[in-house]
Amino acid sequence: MDQITFRSDTVLSDVHLLLPNACHLMKRLNSVGQPVFTSKFRILRDCDGKDSSGESPVRESTDASNVPRDEDGDLDVVRRNVWDLMDLFCHIHTMATPLEDVGKQIWRGAFLLADFILVQASMFKGATVLELGAGTGLTSIVMAMVAKTVYCTDVGDDLLSMCQRNVTLNKQHFEPQESEIRVRQLDWMADDFCTDADLEFCWTDAEIVDLHDNTTFVIAADVCYDDNLTDALFRTLYRLASNMRHPSTTYISIEKRLNFTLRHMDVSCEAYDHFRHCLDQLQQMTDGKMNFTLEPVKSSFPQFFQYERVEQLELWKVTAERL
């Protein structure tokens, strides 16, 4: 199996950095000594995006006579909204991490894909869905609000345990719909599923059959940041699609992170360029077995979560069918 070697860069998601009125409370240290935090995210049911802070507007007046009063003459106090607990997601995660552990953070691409799922709920209703590189599991949890079965996959026992914990913390969002989330290990560098019964997040034979027979959607949120991993992602997509009974549709969100590079002496995003190259290669593939079509999805759909939807966020649709 190929080994991926990362540089010792430390990165922090803008979701954690820019979340308004956020109070990140450290809960514990994980098994590798990293601080674990808990954050809460609210679904914006009105989808207007005008009040992303969750606060009611403050009325200002320099004239005491203009202070709002009710019909009894008492001060009309502006109160904060009391949010329905069903609109709150409690999520555990880390903050700044080395590049190899970025899956333990929450990224804007996950929120973009979650928004799309809620907008297109009728399309995903009752479906069997596979998420690749699920990280902390946010997008899988949102998907389970509408889908029947969600296979939430990634690698690393510590990350998968964190993901399973988030699934348990947020089960009120999908259990009423009798949906289920199965957290499983899926290594893109491996050629097959992990079926070792001694491992906590292994696959059963029945689950593998169910995945191949019933999956119609695959999702992946902000997983293309290393060229070797991106190559492995597309190999995995091809292998899975070619073994599925039904045509499948994959939605991939990505953020184009622009940096000045000495290699080009210009602003560029090499990870994004490689992602687009892999997309083009997939569409141009002529192996006589599979046909892939690509389509960018406009990100003008309503926003349900608090994050900055920058223009560099993109969503791509990949449709796979056998010839």
PDB file of C-alpha atoms in Angstrom:
ATOM      1  CA  MET A   1       0.000   0.000   0.000  1.00  0.00           C
ATOM      2  CA  ASP A   2       1.303   3.446  -0.877  1.00  0.00           C
ATOM      3  CA  GLN A   3       2.371   5.680   1.990  1.00  0.00           C
ATOM      4  CA  ILE A   4       1.394   9.353   2.082  1.00  0.00           C
ATOM      5  CA  THR A   5       3.953  11.690   3.639  1.00  0.00           C
ATOM      6  CA  PHE A   6       2.810  15.151   4.693  1.00  0.00           C
ATOM      7  CA  ARG A   7       4.791  18.224   5.586  1.00  0.00           C
ATOM      8  CA  SER A   8       4.435  19.401   9.191  1.00  0.00           C
ATOM      9  CA  ASP A   9       2.128  22.304   8.300  1.00  0.00           C
ATOM     10  CA  THR A  10      -0.497  23.273  10.860  1.00  0.00           C
ATOM     11  CA  VAL A  11      -3.800  24.485   9.457  1.00  0.00           C
ATOM     12  CA  LEU A  12      -7.015  25.882  10.951  1.00  0.00           C
ATOM     13  CA  SER A  13     -10.381  25.868   9.202  1.00  0.00           C
ATOM     14  CA  ASP A  14     -12.032  29.228   8.570  1.00  0.00           C
ATOM     15  CA  VAL A  15     -15.228  27.704   9.965  1.00  0.00           C
ATOM     16  CA  HIS A  16     -13.684  27.679  13.444  1.00  0.00           C
ATOM     17  CA  LEU A  17     -11.833  30.942  12.948  1.00  0.00           C
ATOM     18  CA  LEU A  18     -14.753  33.039  11.680  1.00  0.00           C
ATOM     19  CA  LEU A  19     -17.791  31.483  13.378  1.00  0.00           C
ATOM     20  CA  PRO A  20     -19.637  34.465  14.923  1.00  0.00           C
ATOM     21  CA  ASN A  21     -20.082  34.508  18.708  1.00  0.00           C
ATOM     22  CA  ALA A  22     -18.342  31.142  18.933  1.00  0.00           C
ATOM     23  CA  CYS A  23     -17.169  29.844  22.277  1.00  0.00           C
ATOM     24  CA  HIS A  24     -14.913  26.834  21.768  1.00  0.00           C
ATOM     25  CA  LEU A  25     -14.692  24.822  24.986  1.00  0.00           C
ATOM     26  CA  MET A  26     -12.013  22.175  25.218  1.00  0.00           C
ATOM     27  CA  LYS A  27     -13.534  18.948  26.478  1.00  0.00           C
ATOM     28  CA  ARG A  28     -10.642  16.523  26.561  1.00  0.00           C
ATOM     29  CA  LEU A  29      -7.536  15.259  24.815  1.00  0.00           C
ATOM     30  CA  ASN A  30      -7.933  12.551  22.207  1.00  0.00           C
ATOM     31  CA  SER A  31      -5.844   9.397  22.027  1.00  0.00           C
ATOM     32  CA  VAL A  32      -3.007  11.220  20.241  1.00  0.00           C
ATOM     33  CA  GLY A  33      -2.970  14.157  22.661  1.00  0.00           C
ATOM     34  CA  GLN A  34      -4.890  16.683  20.546  1.00  0.00           C
ATOM     35  CA  PRO A  35      -7.397  18.998  22.287  1.00  0.00           C
ATOM     36  CA  VAL A  36     -11.009  18.165  21.414  1.00  0.00           C
ATOM     37  CA  PHE A  37     -13.605  20.946  21.307  1.00  0.00           C
ATOM     38  CA  THR A  38     -17.388  21.106  21.075  1.00  0.00           C
ATOM     39  CA  SER A  39     -19.226  23.560  18.815  1.00  0.00           C
ATOM     40  CA  LYS A  40     -22.900  24.080  18.063  1.00  0.00           C
ATOM     41  CA  PHE A  41     -24.275  24.858  14.621  1.00  0.00           C
ATOM     42  CA  ARG A  42     -27.826  25.953  13.894  1.00  0.00           C
ATOM     43  CA  ILE A  43     -29.926  25.349  10.798  1.00  0.00           C
ATOM     44  CA  LEU A  44     -31.155  28.670   9.430  1.00  0.00           C
ATOM     45  CA  ARG A  45     -34.729  27.742   8.635  1.00  0.00           C
ATOM     46  CA  ASP A  46     -35.507  31.124   7.048  1.00  0.00           C
ATOM     47  CA  CYS A  47     -32.425  30.780   4.782  1.00  0.00           C
ATOM     48  CA  ASP A  48     -32.198  34.553   4.429  1.00  0.00           C
ATOM     49  CA  GLY A  49     -28.581  34.787   5.452  1.00  0.00           C
ATOM     50  CA  LYS A  50     -29.186  38.264   6.816  1.00  0.00           C
ATOM     51  CA  ASP A  51     -28.570  37.454  10.455  1.00  0.00           C
ATOM     52  CA  SER A  52     -25.794  34.892  10.518  1.00  0.00           C
ATOM     53  CA  SER A  53     -24.900  35.689  14.126  1.00  0.00           C
ATOM     54  CA  GLY A  54     -28.153  34.329  15.504  1.00  0.00           C
ATOM     55  CA  GLU A  55     -28.776  37.623  17.330  1.00  0.00           C
ATOM     56  CA  SER A  56     -31.783  39.894  17.063  1.00  0.00           C
ATOM     57  CA  PRO A  57     -31.050  43.393  15.753  1.00  0.00           C
ATOM     58  CA  VAL A  58     -30.350  46.049  18.361  1.00  0.00           C
ATOM     59  CA  ARG A  59     -32.515  49.140  18.334  1.00  0.00           C
ATOM     60  CA  GLU A  60     -30.566  52.288  19.019  1.00  0.00           C
ATOM     61  CA  SER A  61     -31.998  55.607  20.165  1.00  0.00           C
ATOM     62  CA  THR A  62     -30.531  58.689  21.801  1.00  0.00           C
ATOM     63  CA  ASP A  63     -33.956  60.003  22.799  1.00  0.00           C
ATOM     64  CA  ALA A  64     -35.532  58.269  25.798  1.00  0.00           C
ATOM     65  CA  SER A  65     -38.968  59.184  24.531  1.00  0.00           C
ATOM     66  CA  ASN A  66     -38.397  57.006  21.460  1.00  0.00           C
ATOM     67  CA  VAL A  67     -37.712  53.836  23.454  1.00  0.00           C
ATOM     68  CA  PRO A  68     -40.171  51.146  22.225  1.00  0.00           C
ATOM     69  CA  ARG A  69     -42.961  50.365  24.682  1.00  0.00           C
ATOM     70  CA  ASP A  70     -45.788  47.852  24.684  1.00  0.00           C
ATOM     71  CA  GLU A  71     -49.502  48.626  24.982  1.00  0.00           C
ATOM     72  CA  ASP A  72     -49.228  48.840  28.785  1.00  0.00           C
ATOM     73  CA  GLY A  73     -46.443  51.395  28.614  1.00  0.00           C
ATOM     74  CA  ASP A  74     -43.729  48.964  29.679  1.00  0.00           C
ATOM     75  CA  LEU A  75     -40.399  48.791  27.867  1.00  0.00           C
ATOM     76  CA  ASP A  76     -40.589  46.560  24.809  1.00  0.00           C
ATOM     77  CA  VAL A  77     -37.444  44.508  25.405  1.00  0.00           C
ATOM     78  CA  VAL A  78     -35.835  42.929  22.352  1.00  0.00           C
ATOM     79  CA  ARG A  79     -35.234  39.303  23.231  1.00  0.00           C
ATOM     80  CA  ARG A  80     -33.094  36.669  21.650  1.00  0.00           C
ATOM     81  CA  ASN A  81     -34.847  33.923  19.775  1.00  0.00           C
ATOM     82  CA  VAL A  82     -35.171  30.576  21.535  1.00  0.00           C
ATOM     83  CA  TRP A  83     -34.114  28.045  18.919  1.00  0.00           C
ATOM     84  CA  ASP A  84     -35.688  24.668  18.538  1.00  0.00           C
ATOM     85  CA  LEU A  85     -33.236  22.013  19.714  1.00  0.00           C
ATOM     86  CA  MET A  86     -34.034  20.089  16.540  1.00  0.00           C
ATOM     87  CA  ASP A  87     -32.266  22.860  14.628  1.00  0.00           C
ATOM     88  CA  LEU A  88     -29.026  22.544  16.614  1.00  0.00           C
ATOM     89  CA  PHE A  89     -26.094  20.301  15.764  1.00  0.00           C
ATOM     90  CA  CYS A  90     -23.646  19.565  18.574  1.00  0.00           C
ATOM     91  CA  HIS A  91     -20.308  18.636  17.064  1.00  0.00           C
ATOM     92  CA  ILE A  92     -16.975  17.586  18.524  1.00  0.00           C
ATOM     93  CA  HIS A  93     -13.805  18.354  16.590  1.00  0.00           C
ATOM     94  CA  THR A  94     -10.239  19.550  16.923  1.00  0.00           C
ATOM     95  CA  MET A  95      -8.951  23.012  16.068  1.00  0.00           C
ATOM     96  CA  ALA A  96      -5.561  23.580  14.389  1.00  0.00           C
ATOM     97  CA  THR A  97      -4.076  20.285  13.203  1.00  0.00           C
ATOM     98  CA  PRO A  98      -1.256  18.986  11.025  1.00  0.00           C
ATOM     99  CA  LEU A  99      -2.261  18.444   7.413  1.00  0.00           C
ATOM    100  CA  GLU A 100      -2.720  14.711   7.875  1.00  0.00           C
ATOM    101  CA  ASP A 101      -5.396  15.330  10.532  1.00  0.00           C
ATOM    102  CA  VAL A 102      -7.501  17.986   8.789  1.00  0.00           C
ATOM    103  CA  GLY A 103     -10.410  15.542   8.752  1.00  0.00           C
ATOM    104  CA  LYS A 104     -10.829  16.226  12.463  1.00  0.00           C
ATOM    105  CA  GLN A 105     -11.879  19.805  11.677  1.00  0.00           C
ATOM    106  CA  ILE A 106     -15.020  21.098   9.951  1.00  0.00           C
ATOM    107  CA  TRP A 107     -14.578  22.818   6.591  1.00  0.00           C
ATOM    108  CA  ARG A 108     -16.710  25.136   4.490  1.00  0.00           C
ATOM    109  CA  GLY A 109     -17.057  22.521   1.775  1.00  0.00           C
ATOM    110  CA  ALA A 110     -18.971  20.316   4.229  1.00  0.00           C
ATOM    111  CA  PHE A 111     -21.472  23.109   4.853  1.00  0.00           C
ATOM    112  CA  LEU A 112     -21.869  23.807   1.132  1.00  0.00           C
ATOM    113  CA  LEU A 113     -22.687  20.160   0.502  1.00  0.00           C
ATOM    114  CA  ALA A 114     -24.990  20.079   3.547  1.00  0.00           C
ATOM    115  CA  ASP A 115     -26.871  23.102   2.169  1.00  0.00           C
ATOM    116  CA  PHE A 116     -27.291  21.332  -1.167  1.00  0.00           C
ATOM    117  CA  ILE A 117     -28.611  18.194   0.539  1.00  0.00           C
ATOM    118  CA  LEU A 118     -31.269  20.154   2.425  1.00  0.00           C
ATOM    119  CA  VAL A 119     -32.283  22.055  -0.708  1.00  0.00           C
ATOM    120  CA  GLN A 120     -32.526  18.814  -2.716  1.00  0.00           C
ATOM    121  CA  ALA A 121     -34.035  16.722   0.086  1.00  0.00           C
ATOM    122  CA  SER A 122     -36.629  15.139  -2.201  1.00  0.00           C
ATOM    123  CA  MET A 123     -33.891  13.838  -4.512  1.00  0.00           C
ATOM    124  CA  PHE A 124     -32.063  12.039  -1.686  1.00  0.00           C
ATOM    125  CA  LYS A 125     -35.189  10.838   0.146  1.00  0.00           C
ATOM    126  CA  GLY A 126     -35.023   7.119   0.921  1.00  0.00           C
ATOM    127  CA  ALA A 127     -31.662   6.650  -0.845  1.00  0.00           C
ATOM    128  CA  THR A 128     -28.595   4.657   0.137  1.00  0.00           C
ATOM    129  CA  VAL A 129     -25.635   7.048   0.184  1.00  0.00           C
ATOM    130  CA  LEU A 130     -21.879   6.630   0.595  1.00  0.00           C
ATOM    131  CA  GLU A 131     -19.724   9.464   1.919  1.00  0.00           C
ATOM    132  CA  LEU A 132     -16.001   9.325   1.200  1.00  0.00           C
ATOM    133  CA  GLY A 133     -13.642  11.150   3.561  1.00  0.00           C
ATOM    134  CA  ALA A 134     -16.450  11.996   5.976  1.00  0.00           C
ATOM    135  CA  GLY A 135     -14.183  13.471   8.660  1.00  0.00           C
ATOM    136  CA  THR A 136     -16.224  14.437  11.718  1.00  0.00           C
ATOM    137  CA  GLY A 137     -19.414  13.260  10.014  1.00  0.00           C
ATOM    138  CA  LEU A 138     -21.356  16.519   9.674  1.00  0.00           C
ATOM    139  CA  THR A 139     -22.435  15.977   6.065  1.00  0.00           C
ATOM    140  CA  SER A 140     -23.411  12.350   6.684  1.00  0.00           C
ATOM    141  CA  ILE A 141     -25.597  13.411   9.613  1.00  0.00           C
ATOM    142  CA  VAL A 142     -27.366  15.995   7.452  1.00  0.00           C
ATOM    143  CA  MET A 143     -27.770  13.420   4.684  1.00  0.00           C
ATOM    144  CA  ALA A 144     -29.346  10.957   7.133  1.00  0.00           C
ATOM    145  CA  MET A 145     -32.126  13.490   7.751  1.00  0.00           C
ATOM    146  CA  VAL A 146     -33.478  12.564   4.309  1.00  0.00           C
ATOM    147  CA  ALA A 147     -31.728   9.373   3.119  1.00  0.00           C
ATOM    148  CA  LYS A 148     -32.469   5.857   4.339  1.00  0.00           C
ATOM    149  CA  THR A 149     -28.936   4.539   4.861  1.00  0.00           C
ATOM    150  CA  VAL A 150     -25.673   6.487   4.950  1.00  0.00           C
ATOM    151  CA  TYR A 151     -22.278   4.797   4.924  1.00  0.00           C
ATOM    152  CA  CYS A 152     -20.024   7.349   6.605  1.00  0.00           C
ATOM    153  CA  THR A 153     -16.425   6.414   5.791  1.00  0.00           C
ATOM    154  CA  ASP A 154     -12.886   7.563   6.498  1.00  0.00           C
ATOM    155  CA  VAL A 155      -9.650   6.136   7.926  1.00  0.00           C
ATOM    156  CA  GLY A 156      -8.046   6.200  11.370  1.00  0.00           C
ATOM    157  CA  ASP A 157      -9.541   4.809  14.569  1.00  0.00           C
ATOM    158  CA  ASP A 158      -9.351   8.132  16.404  1.00  0.00           C
ATOM    159  CA  LEU A 159     -11.136  10.013  13.618  1.00  0.00           C
ATOM    160  CA  LEU A 160     -13.765   7.301  13.155  1.00  0.00           C
ATOM    161  CA  SER A 161     -14.403   7.230  16.917  1.00  0.00           C
ATOM    162  CA  MET A 162     -14.926  11.003  16.857  1.00  0.00           C
ATOM    163  CA  CYS A 163     -17.278  10.597  13.919  1.00  0.00           C
ATOM    164  CA  GLN A 164     -19.245   7.870  15.704  1.00  0.00           C
ATOM    165  CA  ARG A 165     -19.525  10.120  18.757  1.00  0.00           C
ATOM    166  CA  ASN A 166     -20.981  12.914  16.618  1.00  0.00           C
ATOM    167  CA  VAL A 167     -23.477  10.512  15.087  1.00  0.00           C
ATOM    168  CA  THR A 168     -24.623   9.534  18.586  1.00  0.00           C
ATOM    169  CA  LEU A 169     -24.820  13.160  19.754  1.00  0.00           C
ATOM    170  CA  ASN A 170     -27.035  14.104  16.814  1.00  0.00           C
ATOM    171  CA  LYS A 171     -29.228  11.033  16.434  1.00  0.00           C
ATOM    172  CA  GLN A 172     -32.350  13.121  17.124  1.00  0.00           C
ATOM    173  CA  HIS A 173     -31.965  14.540  13.610  1.00  0.00           C
ATOM    174  CA  PHE A 174     -32.347  11.234  11.770  1.00  0.00           C
ATOM    175  CA  GLU A 175     -33.778   8.568  14.095  1.00  0.00           C
ATOM    176  CA  PRO A 176     -37.363   9.906  13.739  1.00  0.00           C
ATOM    177  CA  GLN A 177     -37.078   9.173   9.998  1.00  0.00           C
ATOM    178  CA  GLU A 178     -35.862   5.621  10.802  1.00  0.00           C
ATOM    179  CA  SER A 179     -32.643   6.388   8.955  1.00  0.00           C
ATOM    180  CA  GLU A 180     -29.288   4.947   9.931  1.00  0.00           C
ATOM    181  CA  ILE A 181     -25.651   5.957   9.702  1.00  0.00           C
ATOM    182  CA  ARG A 182     -22.981   3.277   9.601  1.00  0.00           C
ATOM    183  CA  VAL A 183     -19.488   4.555  10.366  1.00  0.00           C
ATOM    184  CA  ARG A 184     -16.986   2.408   8.499  1.00  0.00           C
ATOM    185  CA  GLN A 185     -13.337   2.417   7.499  1.00  0.00           C
ATOM    186  CA  LEU A 186     -12.649   2.922   3.807  1.00  0.00           C
ATOM    187  CA  ASP A 187      -9.025   3.421   2.825  1.00  0.00           C
ATOM    188  CA  TRP A 188      -8.617   4.866  -0.668  1.00  0.00           C
ATOM    189  CA  MET A 189      -5.102   3.427  -0.810  1.00  0.00           C
ATOM    190  CA  ALA A 190      -6.387  -0.107  -0.302  1.00  0.00           C
ATOM    191  CA  ASP A 191      -7.897  -2.223  -3.036  1.00  0.00           C
ATOM    192  CA  ASP A 192     -10.687  -3.714  -0.967  1.00  0.00           C
ATOM    193  CA  PHE A 193     -12.918  -3.217   2.063  1.00  0.00           C
ATOM    194  CA  CYS A 194     -11.684  -3.868   5.593  1.00  0.00           C
ATOM    195  CA  THR A 195     -13.539  -7.001   6.757  1.00  0.00           C
ATOM    196  CA  ASP A 196     -11.411  -7.897   9.789  1.00  0.00           C
ATOM    197  CA  ALA A 197     -14.023  -8.625  12.456  1.00  0.00           C
ATOM    198  CA  ASP A 198     -11.537  -7.733  15.204  1.00  0.00           C
ATOM    199  CA  LEU A 199     -11.589  -4.083  14.093  1.00  0.00           C
ATOM    200  CA  GLU A 200     -14.326  -1.777  15.351  1.00  0.00           C
ATOM    201  CA  PHE A 201     -15.202  -0.098  12.060  1.00  0.00           C
ATOM    202  CA  CYS A 202     -14.932  -3.091   9.729  1.00  0.00           C
ATOM    203  CA  TRP A 203     -17.451  -4.012   7.037  1.00  0.00           C
ATOM    204  CA  THR A 204     -19.673  -7.071   7.067  1.00  0.00           C
ATOM    205  CA  ASP A 205     -20.291  -9.052   3.905  1.00  0.00           C
ATOM    206  CA  ALA A 206     -23.954  -8.023   4.023  1.00  0.00           C
ATOM    207  CA  GLU A 207     -23.013  -4.333   4.140  1.00  0.00           C
ATOM    208  CA  ILE A 208     -20.725  -4.656   1.134  1.00  0.00           C
ATOM    209  CA  VAL A 209     -23.515  -6.344  -0.826  1.00  0.00           C
ATOM    210  CA  ASP A 210     -25.971  -3.648   0.273  1.00  0.00           C
ATOM    211  CA  LEU A 211     -23.543  -0.905  -0.752  1.00  0.00           C
ATOM    212  CA  HIS A 212     -23.056  -2.342  -4.238  1.00  0.00           C
ATOM    213  CA  ASP A 213     -26.721  -3.238  -4.777  1.00  0.00           C
ATOM    214  CA  ASN A 214     -28.463  -0.137  -3.437  1.00  0.00           C
ATOM    215  CA  THR A 215     -26.155   2.882  -3.452  1.00  0.00           C
ATOM    216  CA  THR A 216     -27.211   5.584  -5.892  1.00  0.00           C
ATOM    217  CA  PHE A 217     -25.357   8.605  -4.470  1.00  0.00           C
ATOM    218  CA  VAL A 218     -21.774   9.221  -3.378  1.00  0.00           C
ATOM    219  CA  ILE A 219     -20.708  12.443  -1.653  1.00  0.00           C
ATOM    220  CA  ALA A 220     -17.339  13.920  -0.699  1.00  0.00           C
ATOM    221  CA  ALA A 221     -16.727  17.291   0.955  1.00  0.00           C
ATOM    222  CA  ASP A 222     -13.435  19.168   0.671  1.00  0.00           C
ATOM    223  CA  VAL A 223     -11.241  16.083   0.393  1.00  0.00           C
ATOM    224  CA  CYS A 224      -8.871  17.194  -2.393  1.00  0.00           C
ATOM    225  CA  TYR A 225      -5.853  18.881  -0.816  1.00  0.00           C
ATOM    226  CA  ASP A 226      -3.087  16.396  -1.634  1.00  0.00           C
ATOM    227  CA  ASP A 227      -2.396  15.139  -5.152  1.00  0.00           C
ATOM    228  CA  ASN A 228      -1.726  11.547  -4.116  1.00  0.00           C
ATOM    229  CA  LEU A 229      -4.942  11.391  -2.118  1.00  0.00           C
ATOM    230  CA  THR A 230      -6.871  12.981  -4.981  1.00  0.00           C
ATOM    231  CA  ASP A 231      -5.558  10.306  -7.342  1.00  0.00           C
ATOM    232  CA  ALA A 232      -6.616   7.644  -4.835  1.00  0.00           C
ATOM    233  CA  LEU A 233     -10.058   9.237  -4.501  1.00  0.00           C
ATOM    234  CA  PHE A 234     -10.732   8.996  -8.229  1.00  0.00           C
ATOM    235  CA  ARG A 235      -9.439   5.422  -8.399  1.00  0.00           C
ATOM    236  CA  THR A 236     -11.831   4.574  -5.571  1.00  0.00           C
ATOM    237  CA  LEU A 237     -14.715   6.336  -7.303  1.00  0.00           C
ATOM    238  CA  TYR A 238     -14.094   4.352 -10.473  1.00  0.00           C
ATOM    239  CA  ARG A 239     -13.804   1.033  -8.634  1.00  0.00           C
ATOM    240  CA  LEU A 240     -16.979   1.617  -6.636  1.00  0.00           C
ATOM    241  CA  ALA A 241     -19.019   2.889  -9.585  1.00  0.00           C
ATOM    242  CA  SER A 242     -18.019  -0.056 -11.751  1.00  0.00           C
ATOM    243  CA  ASN A 243     -19.244  -2.491  -9.071  1.00  0.00           C
ATOM    244  CA  MET A 244     -22.567  -0.795  -8.339  1.00  0.00           C
ATOM    245  CA  ARG A 245     -25.752  -2.294  -9.717  1.00  0.00           C
ATOM    246  CA  HIS A 246     -27.372   1.090 -10.390  1.00  0.00           C
ATOM    247  CA  PRO A 247     -26.025   4.212 -12.116  1.00  0.00           C
ATOM    248  CA  SER A 248     -24.592   6.501  -9.456  1.00  0.00           C
ATOM    249  CA  THR A 249     -24.254  10.235  -8.991  1.00  0.00           C
ATOM    250  CA  THR A 250     -21.360  11.729  -7.047  1.00  0.00           C
ATOM    251  CA  TYR A 251     -21.323  15.233  -5.579  1.00  0.00           C
ATOM    252  CA  ILE A 252     -17.927  16.664  -4.659  1.00  0.00           C
ATOM    253  CA  SER A 253     -17.463  20.013  -2.945  1.00  0.00           C
ATOM    254  CA  ILE A 254     -14.113  21.761  -3.040  1.00  0.00           C
ATOM    255  CA  GLU A 255     -12.665  25.126  -2.070  1.00  0.00           C
ATOM    256  CA  LYS A 256     -10.119  26.718  -4.352  1.00  0.00           C
ATOM    257  CA  ARG A 257      -7.454  27.931  -1.890  1.00  0.00           C
ATOM    258  CA  LEU A 258      -5.266  30.431  -3.681  1.00  0.00           C
ATOM    259  CA  ASN A 259      -1.657  30.978  -2.662  1.00  0.00           C
ATOM    260  CA  PHE A 260       1.408  32.605  -4.148  1.00  0.00           C
ATOM    261  CA  THR A 261       3.810  29.838  -5.190  1.00  0.00           C
ATOM    262  CA  LEU A 262       7.479  30.103  -6.020  1.00  0.00           C
ATOM    263  CA  ARG A 263       7.059  27.372  -8.619  1.00  0.00           C
ATOM    264  CA  HIS A 264       4.763  29.542 -10.704  1.00  0.00           C
ATOM    265  CA  MET A 265       5.774  32.945  -9.309  1.00  0.00           C
ATOM    266  CA  ASP A 266       2.061  33.690  -9.306  1.00  0.00           C
ATOM    267  CA  VAL A 267      -1.140  33.084  -7.363  1.00  0.00           C
ATOM    268  CA  SER A 268      -2.395  29.550  -7.984  1.00  0.00           C
ATOM    269  CA  CYS A 269      -4.048  26.532  -6.396  1.00  0.00           C
ATOM    270  CA  GLU A 270      -2.193  23.394  -7.364  1.00  0.00           C
ATOM    271  CA  ALA A 271      -4.507  21.056  -5.444  1.00  0.00           C
ATOM    272  CA  TYR A 272      -7.532  22.451  -7.288  1.00  0.00           C
ATOM    273  CA  ASP A 273      -5.762  22.280 -10.655  1.00  0.00           C
ATOM    274  CA  HIS A 274      -4.960  18.619 -10.048  1.00  0.00           C
ATOM    275  CA  PHE A 275      -8.567  17.961  -9.028  1.00  0.00           C
ATOM    276  CA  ARG A 276      -9.801  19.450 -12.302  1.00  0.00           C
ATOM    277  CA  HIS A 277      -7.229  17.402 -14.203  1.00  0.00           C
ATOM    278  CA  CYS A 278      -8.548  14.220 -12.555  1.00  0.00           C
ATOM    279  CA  LEU A 279     -12.124  15.209 -13.384  1.00  0.00           C
ATOM    280  CA  ASP A 280     -11.209  15.688 -17.030  1.00  0.00           C
ATOM    281  CA  GLN A 281      -9.386  12.360 -17.132  1.00  0.00           C
ATOM    282  CA  LEU A 282     -12.423  10.608 -15.676  1.00  0.00           C
ATOM    283  CA  GLN A 283     -14.737  12.106 -18.285  1.00  0.00           C
ATOM    284  CA  GLN A 284     -12.364  11.273 -21.133  1.00  0.00           C
ATOM    285  CA  MET A 285     -11.872   7.663 -20.031  1.00  0.00           C
ATOM    286  CA  THR A 286     -12.606   5.193 -22.836  1.00  0.00           C
ATOM    287  CA  ASP A 287     -12.253   1.760 -21.285  1.00  0.00           C
ATOM    288  CA  GLY A 288     -15.450   0.451 -22.855  1.00  0.00           C
ATOM    289  CA  LYS A 289     -16.936  -0.298 -19.421  1.00  0.00           C
ATOM    290  CA  MET A 290     -17.981   2.978 -17.794  1.00  0.00           C
ATOM    291  CA  ASN A 291     -19.111   6.396 -18.912  1.00  0.00           C
ATOM    292  CA  PHE A 292     -18.673   9.455 -16.682  1.00  0.00           C
ATOM    293  CA  THR A 293     -20.222  12.863 -17.257  1.00  0.00           C
ATOM    294  CA  LEU A 294     -19.350  16.057 -15.386  1.00  0.00           C
ATOM    295  CA  GLU A 295     -21.425  19.064 -14.505  1.00  0.00           C
ATOM    296  CA  PRO A 296     -20.665  22.044 -12.238  1.00  0.00           C
ATOM    297  CA  VAL A 297     -23.496  22.863  -9.840  1.00  0.00           C
ATOM    298  CA  LYS A 298     -24.279  26.529  -9.327  1.00  0.00           C
ATOM    299  CA  SER A 299     -23.888  27.475  -5.667  1.00  0.00           C
ATOM    300  CA  SER A 300     -26.732  30.000  -5.693  1.00  0.00           C
ATOM    301  CA  PHE A 301     -29.026  27.719  -3.673  1.00  0.00           C
ATOM    302  CA  PRO A 302     -30.208  28.845  -0.193  1.00  0.00           C
ATOM    303  CA  GLN A 303     -27.845  28.732   2.779  1.00  0.00           C
ATOM    304  CA  PHE A 304     -28.882  26.787   5.879  1.00  0.00           C
ATOM    305  CA  PHE A 305     -25.705  27.025   7.996  1.00  0.00           C
ATOM    306  CA  GLN A 306     -23.552  29.838   9.367  1.00  0.00           C
ATOM    307  CA  TYR A 307     -20.390  30.066   7.272  1.00  0.00           C
ATOM    308  CA  GLU A 308     -18.920  32.348   4.657  1.00  0.00           C
ATOM    309  CA  ARG A 309     -19.896  31.035   1.242  1.00  0.00           C
ATOM    310  CA  VAL A 310     -16.965  32.431  -0.704  1.00  0.00           C
ATOM    311  CA  GLU A 311     -16.855  32.380  -4.491  1.00  0.00           C
ATOM    312  CA  GLN A 312     -13.999  29.863  -4.353  1.00  0.00           C
ATOM    313  CA  LEU A 313     -16.397  27.184  -3.081  1.00  0.00           C
ATOM    314  CA  GLU A 314     -17.507  24.847  -5.855  1.00  0.00           C
ATOM    315  CA  LEU A 315     -19.768  21.829  -6.176  1.00  0.00           C
ATOM    316  CA  TRP A 316     -19.348  19.240  -8.940  1.00  0.00           C
ATOM    317  CA  LYS A 317     -21.700  16.515 -10.120  1.00  0.00           C
ATOM    318  CA  VAL A 318     -20.256  13.309 -11.587  1.00  0.00           C
ATOM    319  CA  THR A 319     -22.665  10.797 -13.126  1.00  0.00           C
ATOM    320  CA  ALA A 320     -21.486   7.224 -13.704  1.00  0.00           C
ATOM    321  CA  GLU A 321     -23.192   4.524 -15.757  1.00  0.00           C
ATOM    322  CA  ARG A 322     -22.157   1.271 -17.343  1.00  0.00           C
ATOM    323  CA  LEU A 323     -21.859   1.025 -21.103  1.00  0.00           C
TER     324      LEU A 323
END
